[in-house]
PDB file of C-alpha atoms and ligand atoms in Angstrom:
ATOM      1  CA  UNK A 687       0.000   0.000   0.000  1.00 47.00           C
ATOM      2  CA  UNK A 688       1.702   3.242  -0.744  1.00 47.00           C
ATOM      3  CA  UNK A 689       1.999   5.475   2.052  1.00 55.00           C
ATOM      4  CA  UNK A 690       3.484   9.276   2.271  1.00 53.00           C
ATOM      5  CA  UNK A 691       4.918   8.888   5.636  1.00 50.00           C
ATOM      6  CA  UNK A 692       7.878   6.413   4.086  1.00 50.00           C
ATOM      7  CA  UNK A 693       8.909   9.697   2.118  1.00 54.00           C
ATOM      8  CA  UNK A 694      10.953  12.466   3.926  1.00 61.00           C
ATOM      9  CA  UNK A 695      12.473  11.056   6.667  1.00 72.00           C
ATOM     10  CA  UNK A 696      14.802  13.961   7.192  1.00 81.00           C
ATOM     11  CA  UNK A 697      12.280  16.068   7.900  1.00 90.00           C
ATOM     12  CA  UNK A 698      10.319  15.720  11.808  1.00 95.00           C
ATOM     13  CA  UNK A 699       6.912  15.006  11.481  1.00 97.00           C
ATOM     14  CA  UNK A 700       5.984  17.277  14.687  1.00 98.00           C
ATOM     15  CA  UNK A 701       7.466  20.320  16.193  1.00 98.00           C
ATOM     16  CA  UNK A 702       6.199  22.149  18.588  1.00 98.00           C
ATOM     17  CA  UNK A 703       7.863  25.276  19.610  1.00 98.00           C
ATOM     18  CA  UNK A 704       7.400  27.322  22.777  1.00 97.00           C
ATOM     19  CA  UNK A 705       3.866  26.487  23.007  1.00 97.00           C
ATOM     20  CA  UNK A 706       1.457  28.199  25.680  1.00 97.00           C
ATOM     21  CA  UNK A 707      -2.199  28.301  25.794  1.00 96.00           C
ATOM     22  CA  UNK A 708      -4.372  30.224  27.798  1.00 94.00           C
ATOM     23  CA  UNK A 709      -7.899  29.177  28.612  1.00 91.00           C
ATOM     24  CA  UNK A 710     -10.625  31.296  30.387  1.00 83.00           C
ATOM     25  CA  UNK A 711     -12.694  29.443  32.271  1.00 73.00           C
ATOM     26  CA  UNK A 712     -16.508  29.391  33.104  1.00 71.00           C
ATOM     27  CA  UNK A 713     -15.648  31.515  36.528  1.00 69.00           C
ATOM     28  CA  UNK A 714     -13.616  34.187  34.088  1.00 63.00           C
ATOM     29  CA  UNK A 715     -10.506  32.257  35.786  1.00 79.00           C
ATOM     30  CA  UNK A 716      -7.187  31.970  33.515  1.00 84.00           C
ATOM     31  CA  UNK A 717      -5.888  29.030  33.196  1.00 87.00           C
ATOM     32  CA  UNK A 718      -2.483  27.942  31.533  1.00 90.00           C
ATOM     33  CA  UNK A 719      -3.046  24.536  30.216  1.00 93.00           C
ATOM     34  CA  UNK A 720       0.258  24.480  28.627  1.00 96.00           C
ATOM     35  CA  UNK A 721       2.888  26.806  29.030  1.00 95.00           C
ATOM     36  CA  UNK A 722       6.202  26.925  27.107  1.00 96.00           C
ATOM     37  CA  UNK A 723       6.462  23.558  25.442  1.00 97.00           C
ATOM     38  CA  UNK A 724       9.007  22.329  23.214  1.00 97.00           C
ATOM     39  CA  UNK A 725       8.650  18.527  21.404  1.00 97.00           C
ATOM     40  CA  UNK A 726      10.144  17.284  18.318  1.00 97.00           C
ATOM     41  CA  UNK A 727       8.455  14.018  16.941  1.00 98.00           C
ATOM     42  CA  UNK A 728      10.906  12.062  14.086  1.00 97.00           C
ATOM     43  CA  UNK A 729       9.605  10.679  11.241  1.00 97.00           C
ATOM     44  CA  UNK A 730       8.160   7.125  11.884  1.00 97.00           C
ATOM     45  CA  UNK A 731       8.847   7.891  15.505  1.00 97.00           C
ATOM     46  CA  UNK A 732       6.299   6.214  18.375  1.00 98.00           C
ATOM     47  CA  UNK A 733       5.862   8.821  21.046  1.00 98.00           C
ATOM     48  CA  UNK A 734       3.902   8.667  24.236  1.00 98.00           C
ATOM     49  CA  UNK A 735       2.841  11.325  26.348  1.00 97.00           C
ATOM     50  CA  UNK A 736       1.772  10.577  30.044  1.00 96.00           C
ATOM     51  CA  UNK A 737       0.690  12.981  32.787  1.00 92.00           C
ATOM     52  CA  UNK A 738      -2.159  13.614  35.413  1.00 91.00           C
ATOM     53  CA  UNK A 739      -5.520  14.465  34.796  1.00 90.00           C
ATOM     54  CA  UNK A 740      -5.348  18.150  33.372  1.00 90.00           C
ATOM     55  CA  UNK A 741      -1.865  18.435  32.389  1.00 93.00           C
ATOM     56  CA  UNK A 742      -2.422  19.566  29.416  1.00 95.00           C
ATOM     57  CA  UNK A 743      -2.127  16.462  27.084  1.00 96.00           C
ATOM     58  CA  UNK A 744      -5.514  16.613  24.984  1.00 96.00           C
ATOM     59  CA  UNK A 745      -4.932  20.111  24.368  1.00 97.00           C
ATOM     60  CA  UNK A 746      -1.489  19.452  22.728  1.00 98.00           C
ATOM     61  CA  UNK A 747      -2.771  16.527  20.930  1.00 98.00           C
ATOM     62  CA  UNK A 748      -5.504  18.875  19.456  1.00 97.00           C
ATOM     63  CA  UNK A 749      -2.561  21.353  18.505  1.00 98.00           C
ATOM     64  CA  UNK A 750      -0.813  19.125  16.339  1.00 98.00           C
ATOM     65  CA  UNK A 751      -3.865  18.197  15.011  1.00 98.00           C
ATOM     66  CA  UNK A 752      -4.877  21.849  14.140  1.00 97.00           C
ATOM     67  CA  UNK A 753      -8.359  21.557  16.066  1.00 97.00           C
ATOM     68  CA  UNK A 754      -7.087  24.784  18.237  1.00 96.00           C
ATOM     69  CA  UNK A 755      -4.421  27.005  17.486  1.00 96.00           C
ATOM     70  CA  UNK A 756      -1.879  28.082  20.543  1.00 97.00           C
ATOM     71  CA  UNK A 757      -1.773  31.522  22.541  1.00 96.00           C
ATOM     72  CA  UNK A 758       1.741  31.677  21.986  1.00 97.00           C
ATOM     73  CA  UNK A 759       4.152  29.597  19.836  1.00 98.00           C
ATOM     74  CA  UNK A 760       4.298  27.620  16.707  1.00 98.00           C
ATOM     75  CA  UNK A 761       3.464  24.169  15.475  1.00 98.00           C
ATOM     76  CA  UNK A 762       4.919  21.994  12.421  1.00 98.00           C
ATOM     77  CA  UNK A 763       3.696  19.034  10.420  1.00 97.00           C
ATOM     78  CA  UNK A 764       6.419  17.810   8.125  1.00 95.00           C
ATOM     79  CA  UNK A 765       7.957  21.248   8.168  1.00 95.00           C
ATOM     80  CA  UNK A 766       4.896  22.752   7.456  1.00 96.00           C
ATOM     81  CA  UNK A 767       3.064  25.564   9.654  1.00 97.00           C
ATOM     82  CA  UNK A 768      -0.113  23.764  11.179  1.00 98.00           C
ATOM     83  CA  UNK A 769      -3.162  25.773  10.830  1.00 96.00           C
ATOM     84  CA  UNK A 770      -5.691  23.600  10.687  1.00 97.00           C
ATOM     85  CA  UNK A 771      -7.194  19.918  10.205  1.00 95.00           C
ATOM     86  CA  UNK A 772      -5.258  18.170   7.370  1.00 93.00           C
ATOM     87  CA  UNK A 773      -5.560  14.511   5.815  1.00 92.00           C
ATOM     88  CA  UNK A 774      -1.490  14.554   6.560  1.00 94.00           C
ATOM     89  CA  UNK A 775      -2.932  14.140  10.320  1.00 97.00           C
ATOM     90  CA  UNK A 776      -5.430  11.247  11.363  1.00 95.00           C
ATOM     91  CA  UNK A 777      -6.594  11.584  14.877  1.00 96.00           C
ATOM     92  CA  UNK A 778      -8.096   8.158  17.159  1.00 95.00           C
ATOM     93  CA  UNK A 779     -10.286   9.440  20.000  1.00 91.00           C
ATOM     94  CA  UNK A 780     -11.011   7.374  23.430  1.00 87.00           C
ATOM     95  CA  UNK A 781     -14.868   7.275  22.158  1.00 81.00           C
ATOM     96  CA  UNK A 782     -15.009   5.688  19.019  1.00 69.00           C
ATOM     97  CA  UNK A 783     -16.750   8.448  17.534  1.00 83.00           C
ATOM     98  CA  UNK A 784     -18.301   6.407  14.357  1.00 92.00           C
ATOM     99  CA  UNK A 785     -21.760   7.134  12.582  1.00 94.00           C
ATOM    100  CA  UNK A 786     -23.942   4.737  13.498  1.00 94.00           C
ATOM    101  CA  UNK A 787     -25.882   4.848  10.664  1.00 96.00           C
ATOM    102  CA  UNK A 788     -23.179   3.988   8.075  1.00 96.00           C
ATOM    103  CA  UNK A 789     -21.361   0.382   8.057  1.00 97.00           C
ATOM    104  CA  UNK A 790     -17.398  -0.265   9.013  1.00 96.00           C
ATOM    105  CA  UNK A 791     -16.659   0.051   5.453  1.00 96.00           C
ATOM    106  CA  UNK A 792     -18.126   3.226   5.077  1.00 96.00           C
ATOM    107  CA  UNK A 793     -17.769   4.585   7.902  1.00 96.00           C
ATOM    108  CA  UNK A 794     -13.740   4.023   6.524  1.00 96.00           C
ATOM    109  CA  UNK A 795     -14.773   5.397   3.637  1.00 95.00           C
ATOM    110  CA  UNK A 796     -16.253   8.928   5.109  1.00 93.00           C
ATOM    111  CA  UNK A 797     -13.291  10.850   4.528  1.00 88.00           C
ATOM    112  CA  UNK A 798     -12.396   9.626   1.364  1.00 90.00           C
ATOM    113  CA  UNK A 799     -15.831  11.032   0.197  1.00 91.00           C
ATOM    114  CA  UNK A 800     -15.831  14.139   1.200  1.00 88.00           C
ATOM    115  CA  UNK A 801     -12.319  14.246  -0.465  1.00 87.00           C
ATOM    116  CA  UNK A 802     -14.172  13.110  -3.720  1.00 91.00           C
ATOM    117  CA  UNK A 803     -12.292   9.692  -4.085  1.00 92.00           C
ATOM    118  CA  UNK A 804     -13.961   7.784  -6.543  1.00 94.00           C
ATOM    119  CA  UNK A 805     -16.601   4.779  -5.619  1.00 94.00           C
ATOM    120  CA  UNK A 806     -14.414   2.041  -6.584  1.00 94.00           C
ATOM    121  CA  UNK A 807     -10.964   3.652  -5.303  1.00 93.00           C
ATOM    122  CA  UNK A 808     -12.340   4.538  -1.906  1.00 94.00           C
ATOM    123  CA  UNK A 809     -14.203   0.640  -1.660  1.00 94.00           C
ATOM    124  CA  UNK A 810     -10.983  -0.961  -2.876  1.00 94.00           C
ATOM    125  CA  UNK A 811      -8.814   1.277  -0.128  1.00 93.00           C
ATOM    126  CA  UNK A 812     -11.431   1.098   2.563  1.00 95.00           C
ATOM    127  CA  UNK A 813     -11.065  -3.298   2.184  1.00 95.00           C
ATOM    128  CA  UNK A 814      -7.560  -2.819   1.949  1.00 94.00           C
ATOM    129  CA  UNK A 815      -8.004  -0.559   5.994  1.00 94.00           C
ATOM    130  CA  UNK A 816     -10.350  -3.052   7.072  1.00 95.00           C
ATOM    131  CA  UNK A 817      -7.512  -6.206   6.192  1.00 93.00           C
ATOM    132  CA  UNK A 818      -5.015  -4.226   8.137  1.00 91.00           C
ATOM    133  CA  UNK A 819      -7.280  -3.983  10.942  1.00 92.00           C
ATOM    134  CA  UNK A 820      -8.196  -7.207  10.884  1.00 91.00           C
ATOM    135  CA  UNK A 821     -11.464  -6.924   9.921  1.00 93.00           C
ATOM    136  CA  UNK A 822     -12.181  -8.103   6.825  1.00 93.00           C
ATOM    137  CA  UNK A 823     -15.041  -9.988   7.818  1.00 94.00           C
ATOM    138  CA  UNK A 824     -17.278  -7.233   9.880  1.00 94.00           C
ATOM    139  CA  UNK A 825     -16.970  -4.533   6.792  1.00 95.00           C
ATOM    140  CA  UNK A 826     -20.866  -4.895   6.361  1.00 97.00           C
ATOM    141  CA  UNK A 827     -21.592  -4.704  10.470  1.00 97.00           C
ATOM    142  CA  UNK A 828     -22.716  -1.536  12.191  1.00 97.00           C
ATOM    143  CA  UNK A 829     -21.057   0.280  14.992  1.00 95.00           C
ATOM    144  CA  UNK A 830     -23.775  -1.518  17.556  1.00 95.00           C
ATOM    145  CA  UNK A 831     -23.335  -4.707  15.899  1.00 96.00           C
ATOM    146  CA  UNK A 832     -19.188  -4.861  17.036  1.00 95.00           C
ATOM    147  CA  UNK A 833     -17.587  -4.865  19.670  1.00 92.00           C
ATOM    148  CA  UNK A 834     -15.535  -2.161  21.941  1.00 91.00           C
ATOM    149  CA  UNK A 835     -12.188  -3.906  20.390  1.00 91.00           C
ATOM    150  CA  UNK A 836     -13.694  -4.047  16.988  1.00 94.00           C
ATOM    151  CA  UNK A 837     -15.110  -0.193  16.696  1.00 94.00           C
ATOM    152  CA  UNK A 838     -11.617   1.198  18.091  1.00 93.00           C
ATOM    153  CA  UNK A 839     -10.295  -0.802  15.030  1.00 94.00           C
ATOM    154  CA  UNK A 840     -12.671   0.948  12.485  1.00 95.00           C
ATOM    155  CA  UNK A 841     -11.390   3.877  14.100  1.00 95.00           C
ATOM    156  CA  UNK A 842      -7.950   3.665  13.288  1.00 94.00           C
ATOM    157  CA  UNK A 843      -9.020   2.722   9.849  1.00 95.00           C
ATOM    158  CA  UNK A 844     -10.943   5.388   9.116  1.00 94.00           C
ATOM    159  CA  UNK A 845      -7.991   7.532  10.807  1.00 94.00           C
ATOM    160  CA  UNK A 846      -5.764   6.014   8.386  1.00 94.00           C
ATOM    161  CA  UNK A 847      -7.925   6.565   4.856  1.00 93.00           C
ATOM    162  CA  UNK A 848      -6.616   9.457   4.117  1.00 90.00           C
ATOM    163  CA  UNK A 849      -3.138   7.909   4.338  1.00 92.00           C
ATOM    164  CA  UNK A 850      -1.917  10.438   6.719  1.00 95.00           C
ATOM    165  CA  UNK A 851       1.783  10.255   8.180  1.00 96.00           C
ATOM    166  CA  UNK A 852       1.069  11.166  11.353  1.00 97.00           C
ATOM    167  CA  UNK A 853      -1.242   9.521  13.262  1.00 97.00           C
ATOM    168  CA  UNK A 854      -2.487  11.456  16.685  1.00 98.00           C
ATOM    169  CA  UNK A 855      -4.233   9.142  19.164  1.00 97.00           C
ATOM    170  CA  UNK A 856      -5.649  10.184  22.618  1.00 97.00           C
ATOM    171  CA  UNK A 857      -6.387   7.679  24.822  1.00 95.00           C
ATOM    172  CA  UNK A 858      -7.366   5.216  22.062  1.00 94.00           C
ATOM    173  CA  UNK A 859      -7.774   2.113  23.850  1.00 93.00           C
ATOM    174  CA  UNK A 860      -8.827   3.066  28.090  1.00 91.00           C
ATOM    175  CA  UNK A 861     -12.333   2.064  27.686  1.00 87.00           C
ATOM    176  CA  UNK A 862     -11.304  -1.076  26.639  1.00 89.00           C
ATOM    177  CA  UNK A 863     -10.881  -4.372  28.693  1.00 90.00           C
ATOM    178  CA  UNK A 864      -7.746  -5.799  29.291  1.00 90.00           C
ATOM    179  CA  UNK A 865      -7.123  -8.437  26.956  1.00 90.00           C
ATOM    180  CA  UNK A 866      -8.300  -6.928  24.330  1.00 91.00           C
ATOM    181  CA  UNK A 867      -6.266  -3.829  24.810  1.00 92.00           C
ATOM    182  CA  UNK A 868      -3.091  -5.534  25.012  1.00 93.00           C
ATOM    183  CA  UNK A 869      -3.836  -7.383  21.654  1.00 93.00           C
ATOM    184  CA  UNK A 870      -4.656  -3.764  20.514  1.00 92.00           C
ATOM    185  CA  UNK A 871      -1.385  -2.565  21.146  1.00 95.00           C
ATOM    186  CA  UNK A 872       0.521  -5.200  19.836  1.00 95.00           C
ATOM    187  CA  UNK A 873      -1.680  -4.844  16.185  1.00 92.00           C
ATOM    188  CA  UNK A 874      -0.992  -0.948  16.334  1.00 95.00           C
ATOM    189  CA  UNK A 875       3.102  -1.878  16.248  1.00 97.00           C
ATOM    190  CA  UNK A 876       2.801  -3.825  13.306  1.00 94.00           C
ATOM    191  CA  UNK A 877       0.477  -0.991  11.582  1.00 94.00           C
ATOM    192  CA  UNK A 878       2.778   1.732  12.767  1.00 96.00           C
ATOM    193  CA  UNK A 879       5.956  -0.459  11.648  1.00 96.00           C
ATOM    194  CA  UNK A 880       4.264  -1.724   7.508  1.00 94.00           C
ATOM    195  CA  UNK A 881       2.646   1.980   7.238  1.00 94.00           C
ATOM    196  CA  UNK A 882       5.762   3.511   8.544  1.00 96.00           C
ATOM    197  CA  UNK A 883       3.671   6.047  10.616  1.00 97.00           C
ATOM    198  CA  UNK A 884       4.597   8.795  13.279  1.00 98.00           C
ATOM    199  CA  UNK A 885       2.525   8.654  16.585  1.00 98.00           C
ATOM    200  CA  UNK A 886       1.703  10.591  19.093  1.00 98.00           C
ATOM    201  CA  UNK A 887      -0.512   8.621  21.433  1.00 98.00           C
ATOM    202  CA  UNK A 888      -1.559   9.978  24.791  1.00 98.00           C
ATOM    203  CA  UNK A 889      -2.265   7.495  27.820  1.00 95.00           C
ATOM    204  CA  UNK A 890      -2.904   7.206  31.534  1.00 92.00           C
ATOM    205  CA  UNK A 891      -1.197   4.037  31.509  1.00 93.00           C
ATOM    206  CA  UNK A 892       2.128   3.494  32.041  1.00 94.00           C
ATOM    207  CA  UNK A 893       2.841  -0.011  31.231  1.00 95.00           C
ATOM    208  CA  UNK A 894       1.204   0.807  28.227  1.00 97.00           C
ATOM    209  CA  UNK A 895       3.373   3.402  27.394  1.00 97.00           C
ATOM    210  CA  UNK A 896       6.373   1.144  27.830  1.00 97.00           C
ATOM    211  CA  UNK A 897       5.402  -1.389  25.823  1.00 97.00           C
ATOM    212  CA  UNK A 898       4.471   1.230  22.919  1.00 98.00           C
ATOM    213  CA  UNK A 899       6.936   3.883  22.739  1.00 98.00           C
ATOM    214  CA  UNK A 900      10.539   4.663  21.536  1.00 98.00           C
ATOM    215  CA  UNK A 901      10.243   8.076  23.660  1.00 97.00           C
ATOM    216  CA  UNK A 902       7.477   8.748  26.427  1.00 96.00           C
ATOM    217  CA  UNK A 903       7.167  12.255  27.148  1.00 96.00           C
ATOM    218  CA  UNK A 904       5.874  12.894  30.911  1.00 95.00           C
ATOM    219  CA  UNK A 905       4.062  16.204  31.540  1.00 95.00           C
ATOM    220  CA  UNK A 906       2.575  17.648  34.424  1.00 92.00           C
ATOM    221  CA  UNK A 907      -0.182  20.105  35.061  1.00 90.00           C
ATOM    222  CA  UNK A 908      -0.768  23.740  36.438  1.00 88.00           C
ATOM    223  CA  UNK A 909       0.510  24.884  34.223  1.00 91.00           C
ATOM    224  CA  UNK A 910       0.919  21.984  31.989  1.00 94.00           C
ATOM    225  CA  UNK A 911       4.405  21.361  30.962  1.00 95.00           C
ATOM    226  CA  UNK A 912       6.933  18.669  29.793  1.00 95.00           C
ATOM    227  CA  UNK A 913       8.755  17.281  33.009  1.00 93.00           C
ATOM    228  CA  UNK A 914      10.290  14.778  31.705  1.00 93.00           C
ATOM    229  CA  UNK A 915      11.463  12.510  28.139  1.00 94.00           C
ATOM    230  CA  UNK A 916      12.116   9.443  28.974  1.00 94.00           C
ATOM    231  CA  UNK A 917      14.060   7.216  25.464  1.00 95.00           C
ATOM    232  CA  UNK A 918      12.936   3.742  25.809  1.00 96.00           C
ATOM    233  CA  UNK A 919      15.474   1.687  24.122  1.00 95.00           C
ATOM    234  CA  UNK A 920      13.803  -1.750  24.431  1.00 96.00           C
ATOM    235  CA  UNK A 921      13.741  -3.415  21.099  1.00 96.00           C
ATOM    236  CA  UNK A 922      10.208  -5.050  19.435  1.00 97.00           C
ATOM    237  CA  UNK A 923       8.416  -6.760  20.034  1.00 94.00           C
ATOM    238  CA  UNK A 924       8.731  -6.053  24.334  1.00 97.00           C
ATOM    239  CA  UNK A 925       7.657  -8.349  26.718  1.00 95.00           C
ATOM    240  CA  UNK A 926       6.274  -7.331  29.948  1.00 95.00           C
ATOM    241  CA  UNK A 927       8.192  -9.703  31.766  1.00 95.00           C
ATOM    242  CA  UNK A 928      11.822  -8.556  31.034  1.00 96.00           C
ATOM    243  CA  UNK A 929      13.433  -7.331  33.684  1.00 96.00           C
ATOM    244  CA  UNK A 930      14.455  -4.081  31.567  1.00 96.00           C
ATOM    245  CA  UNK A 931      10.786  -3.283  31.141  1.00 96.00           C
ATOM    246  CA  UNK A 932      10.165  -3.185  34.945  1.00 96.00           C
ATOM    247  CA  UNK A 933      12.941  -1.108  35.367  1.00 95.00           C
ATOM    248  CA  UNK A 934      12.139   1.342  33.033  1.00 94.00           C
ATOM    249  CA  UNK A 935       8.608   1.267  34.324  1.00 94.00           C
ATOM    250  CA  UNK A 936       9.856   1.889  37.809  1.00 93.00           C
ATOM    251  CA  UNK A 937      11.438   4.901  36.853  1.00 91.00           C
ATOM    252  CA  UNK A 938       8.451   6.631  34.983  1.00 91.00           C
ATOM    253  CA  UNK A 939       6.340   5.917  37.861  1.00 89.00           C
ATOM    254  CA  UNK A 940       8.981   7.734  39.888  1.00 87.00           C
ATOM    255  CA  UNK A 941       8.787  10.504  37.386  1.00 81.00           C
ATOM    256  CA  UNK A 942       5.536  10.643  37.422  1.00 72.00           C
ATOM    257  CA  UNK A 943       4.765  10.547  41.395  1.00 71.00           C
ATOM    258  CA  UNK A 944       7.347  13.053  42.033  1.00 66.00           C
ATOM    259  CA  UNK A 945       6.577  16.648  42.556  1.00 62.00           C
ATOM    260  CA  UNK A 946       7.690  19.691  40.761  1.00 57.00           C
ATOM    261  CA  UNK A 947      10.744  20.696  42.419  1.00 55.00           C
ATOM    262  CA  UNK A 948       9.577  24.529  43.773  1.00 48.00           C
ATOM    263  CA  UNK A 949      12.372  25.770  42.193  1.00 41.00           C
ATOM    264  CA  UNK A 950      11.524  25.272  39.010  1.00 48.00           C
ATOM    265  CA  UNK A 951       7.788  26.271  39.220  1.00 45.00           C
ATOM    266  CA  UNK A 952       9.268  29.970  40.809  1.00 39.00           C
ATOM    267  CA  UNK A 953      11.846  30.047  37.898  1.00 42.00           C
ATOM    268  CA  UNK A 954       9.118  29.062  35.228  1.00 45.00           C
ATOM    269  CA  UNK A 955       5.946  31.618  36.862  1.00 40.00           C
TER     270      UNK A 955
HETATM  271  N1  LIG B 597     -11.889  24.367  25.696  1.00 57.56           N
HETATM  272  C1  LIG B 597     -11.443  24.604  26.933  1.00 57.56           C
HETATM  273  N2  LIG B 597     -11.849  25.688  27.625  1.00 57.56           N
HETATM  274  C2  LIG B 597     -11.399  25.948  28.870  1.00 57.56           C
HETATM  275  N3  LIG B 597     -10.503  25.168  29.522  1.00 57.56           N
HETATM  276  C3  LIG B 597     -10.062  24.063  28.879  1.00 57.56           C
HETATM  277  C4  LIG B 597     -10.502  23.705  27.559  1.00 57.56           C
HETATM  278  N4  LIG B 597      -9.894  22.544  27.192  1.00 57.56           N
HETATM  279  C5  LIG B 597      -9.105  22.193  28.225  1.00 57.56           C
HETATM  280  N5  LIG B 597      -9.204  23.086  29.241  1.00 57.56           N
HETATM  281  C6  LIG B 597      -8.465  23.049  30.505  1.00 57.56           C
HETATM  282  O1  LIG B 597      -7.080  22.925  30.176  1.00 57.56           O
HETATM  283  C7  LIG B 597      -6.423  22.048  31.080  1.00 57.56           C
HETATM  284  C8  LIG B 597      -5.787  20.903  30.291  1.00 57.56           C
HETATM  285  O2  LIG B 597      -6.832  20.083  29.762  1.00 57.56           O
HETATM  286  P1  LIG B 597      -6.518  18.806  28.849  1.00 57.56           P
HETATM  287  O3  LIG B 597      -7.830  18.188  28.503  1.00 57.56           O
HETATM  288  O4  LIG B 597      -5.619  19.188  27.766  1.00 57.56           O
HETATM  289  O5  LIG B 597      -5.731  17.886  29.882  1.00 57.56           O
HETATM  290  P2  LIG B 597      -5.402  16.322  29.826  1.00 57.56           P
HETATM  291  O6  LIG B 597      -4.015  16.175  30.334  1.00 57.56           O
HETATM  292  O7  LIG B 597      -5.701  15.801  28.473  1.00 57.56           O
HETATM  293  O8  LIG B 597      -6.446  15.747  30.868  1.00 57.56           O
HETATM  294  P3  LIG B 597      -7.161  14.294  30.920  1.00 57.56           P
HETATM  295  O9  LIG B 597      -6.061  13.325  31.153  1.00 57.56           O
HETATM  296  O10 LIG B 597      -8.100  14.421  32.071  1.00 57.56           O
HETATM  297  O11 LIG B 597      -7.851  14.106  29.604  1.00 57.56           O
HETATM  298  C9  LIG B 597      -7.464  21.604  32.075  1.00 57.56           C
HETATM  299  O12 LIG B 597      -7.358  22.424  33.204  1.00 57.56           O
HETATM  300  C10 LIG B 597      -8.778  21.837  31.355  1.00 57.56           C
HETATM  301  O13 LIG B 597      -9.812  22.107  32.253  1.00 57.56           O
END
């Protein structure tokens, strides 16, 4: 399957420079939900970003995206000035969001569409989504007729129609049992790895950031801001049972639980 993102690896896929933004709350109340953050994202890179309720995480994620555009600073998508919404950018939500009314396929097919892809291009890319997804066999079904696993798969299909290079996932896979989410994870690697794709996936979970990323990126809220980038060198596929994966789990927790040292938050205000 052809896919931009194998093209231009010299240039990052994501930068975000000095980025603030500045909500005003209900109660006329300012509120910094990020402040001054910096994050480079390679091309085919799996990133992570981790953090407390509030720190800031969905708001980034909807940056890059170009759903909102920053108080202060700049954003890039393959070099490019982000401005808005682009097919270069597919975005996976924690709710499936999916018409009911339309089937798998063309619920895959929605974007392709509105982008005026012809009937027989758009059906034979849209079977082509639902093979990589594994779901070949439920093209026909309706959102209420699959599963939790299965509609989060349609999901990342449709995400992926518009062969984007970047794909921008928050929280993809929390409403979704156990088992299922692990064998979740393991089929995003092998997408990310045949489409070549860079991530940015956001999670509350750290074991599941361990077992997904090459870089986790651990923020931390009021104002949010990166604490932390943590390089996970472990090769693929991980297993949760090698001793280097507790390890490095042990020390995001740590990163994670600790508090902002005072300093900092003085020097930063
Ligand atoms: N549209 C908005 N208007 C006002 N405040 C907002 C808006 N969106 C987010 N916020 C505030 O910005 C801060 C960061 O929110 P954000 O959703 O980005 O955090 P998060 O780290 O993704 O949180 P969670 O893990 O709970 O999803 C929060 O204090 C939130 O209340």
């Amino acid at each position: 399957m052809p896919h931009p993102s194998i093209e231009r690896r010299d240039v990052p896929a994501v930068q975000v420079r000095g980025v603030s933004q500045l909500f005003m709350s209900a109660g006329e109340s300012l509120n910094w939900a990020l402040s001054d953050v910096d994050l480079d994202i390679a091309a085919g890179e799996f990133v992570c970003a981790i953090g407390p309720s509030g720190c800031g995480k969905t708001t980034l994620l909807n940056m890059i995206a170009g759903f909102i555009r920053p108080t202060k600073g700049q954003l890039y998508a393959r070099g490019q000035a982000i401005t808005g919404p682009g097919p270069d950018r597919g975005v996976v939500f924690q709710e499936y969001a999916l018409f009911p009314w339309l089937t798998a396929q063309k619920n895959i097919e929605f974007g392709l569409k509105q982008q005026g892809v012809a009937k027989a291009q758009r059906q034979a890319y849209a079977t082509e989504l639902l093979r990589l997804t594994g779901l070949l066999h439920a093209g026909q079904r309706y959102p209420f007729e699959l599963s939790g696993g299965m509609r989060q798969r349609v999901a990342v299909a449709r995400a992926l129609a518009t062969r984007p290079g970047i794909l921008l996932m928050d929280e993809p896979f929390a409403a979704i049992d156990a088992l299922t989410r692990a064998t979740l994870q393991e089929e995003l690697l092998r997408i990310w790895q045949e489409l070549g794709l860079s991530v940015f996936f956001i999670t509350h979970n750290i074991d599941e950031a361990v077992f997904l990323a090459q870089r986790i990126v651990v923020m931390s809220p009021h104002p949010g801001r990166v604490r932390d980038i943590i390089d996970i060198p472990l090769p693929y596929p991980r297993r949760r049972d090698d001793p280097a994966f507790g390890a490095i789990y042990a020390r995001i927790a740590q990163s994670f639980e600790k508090p902002v040292e005072p300093e900092k938050e003085r020097l930063a205000a």
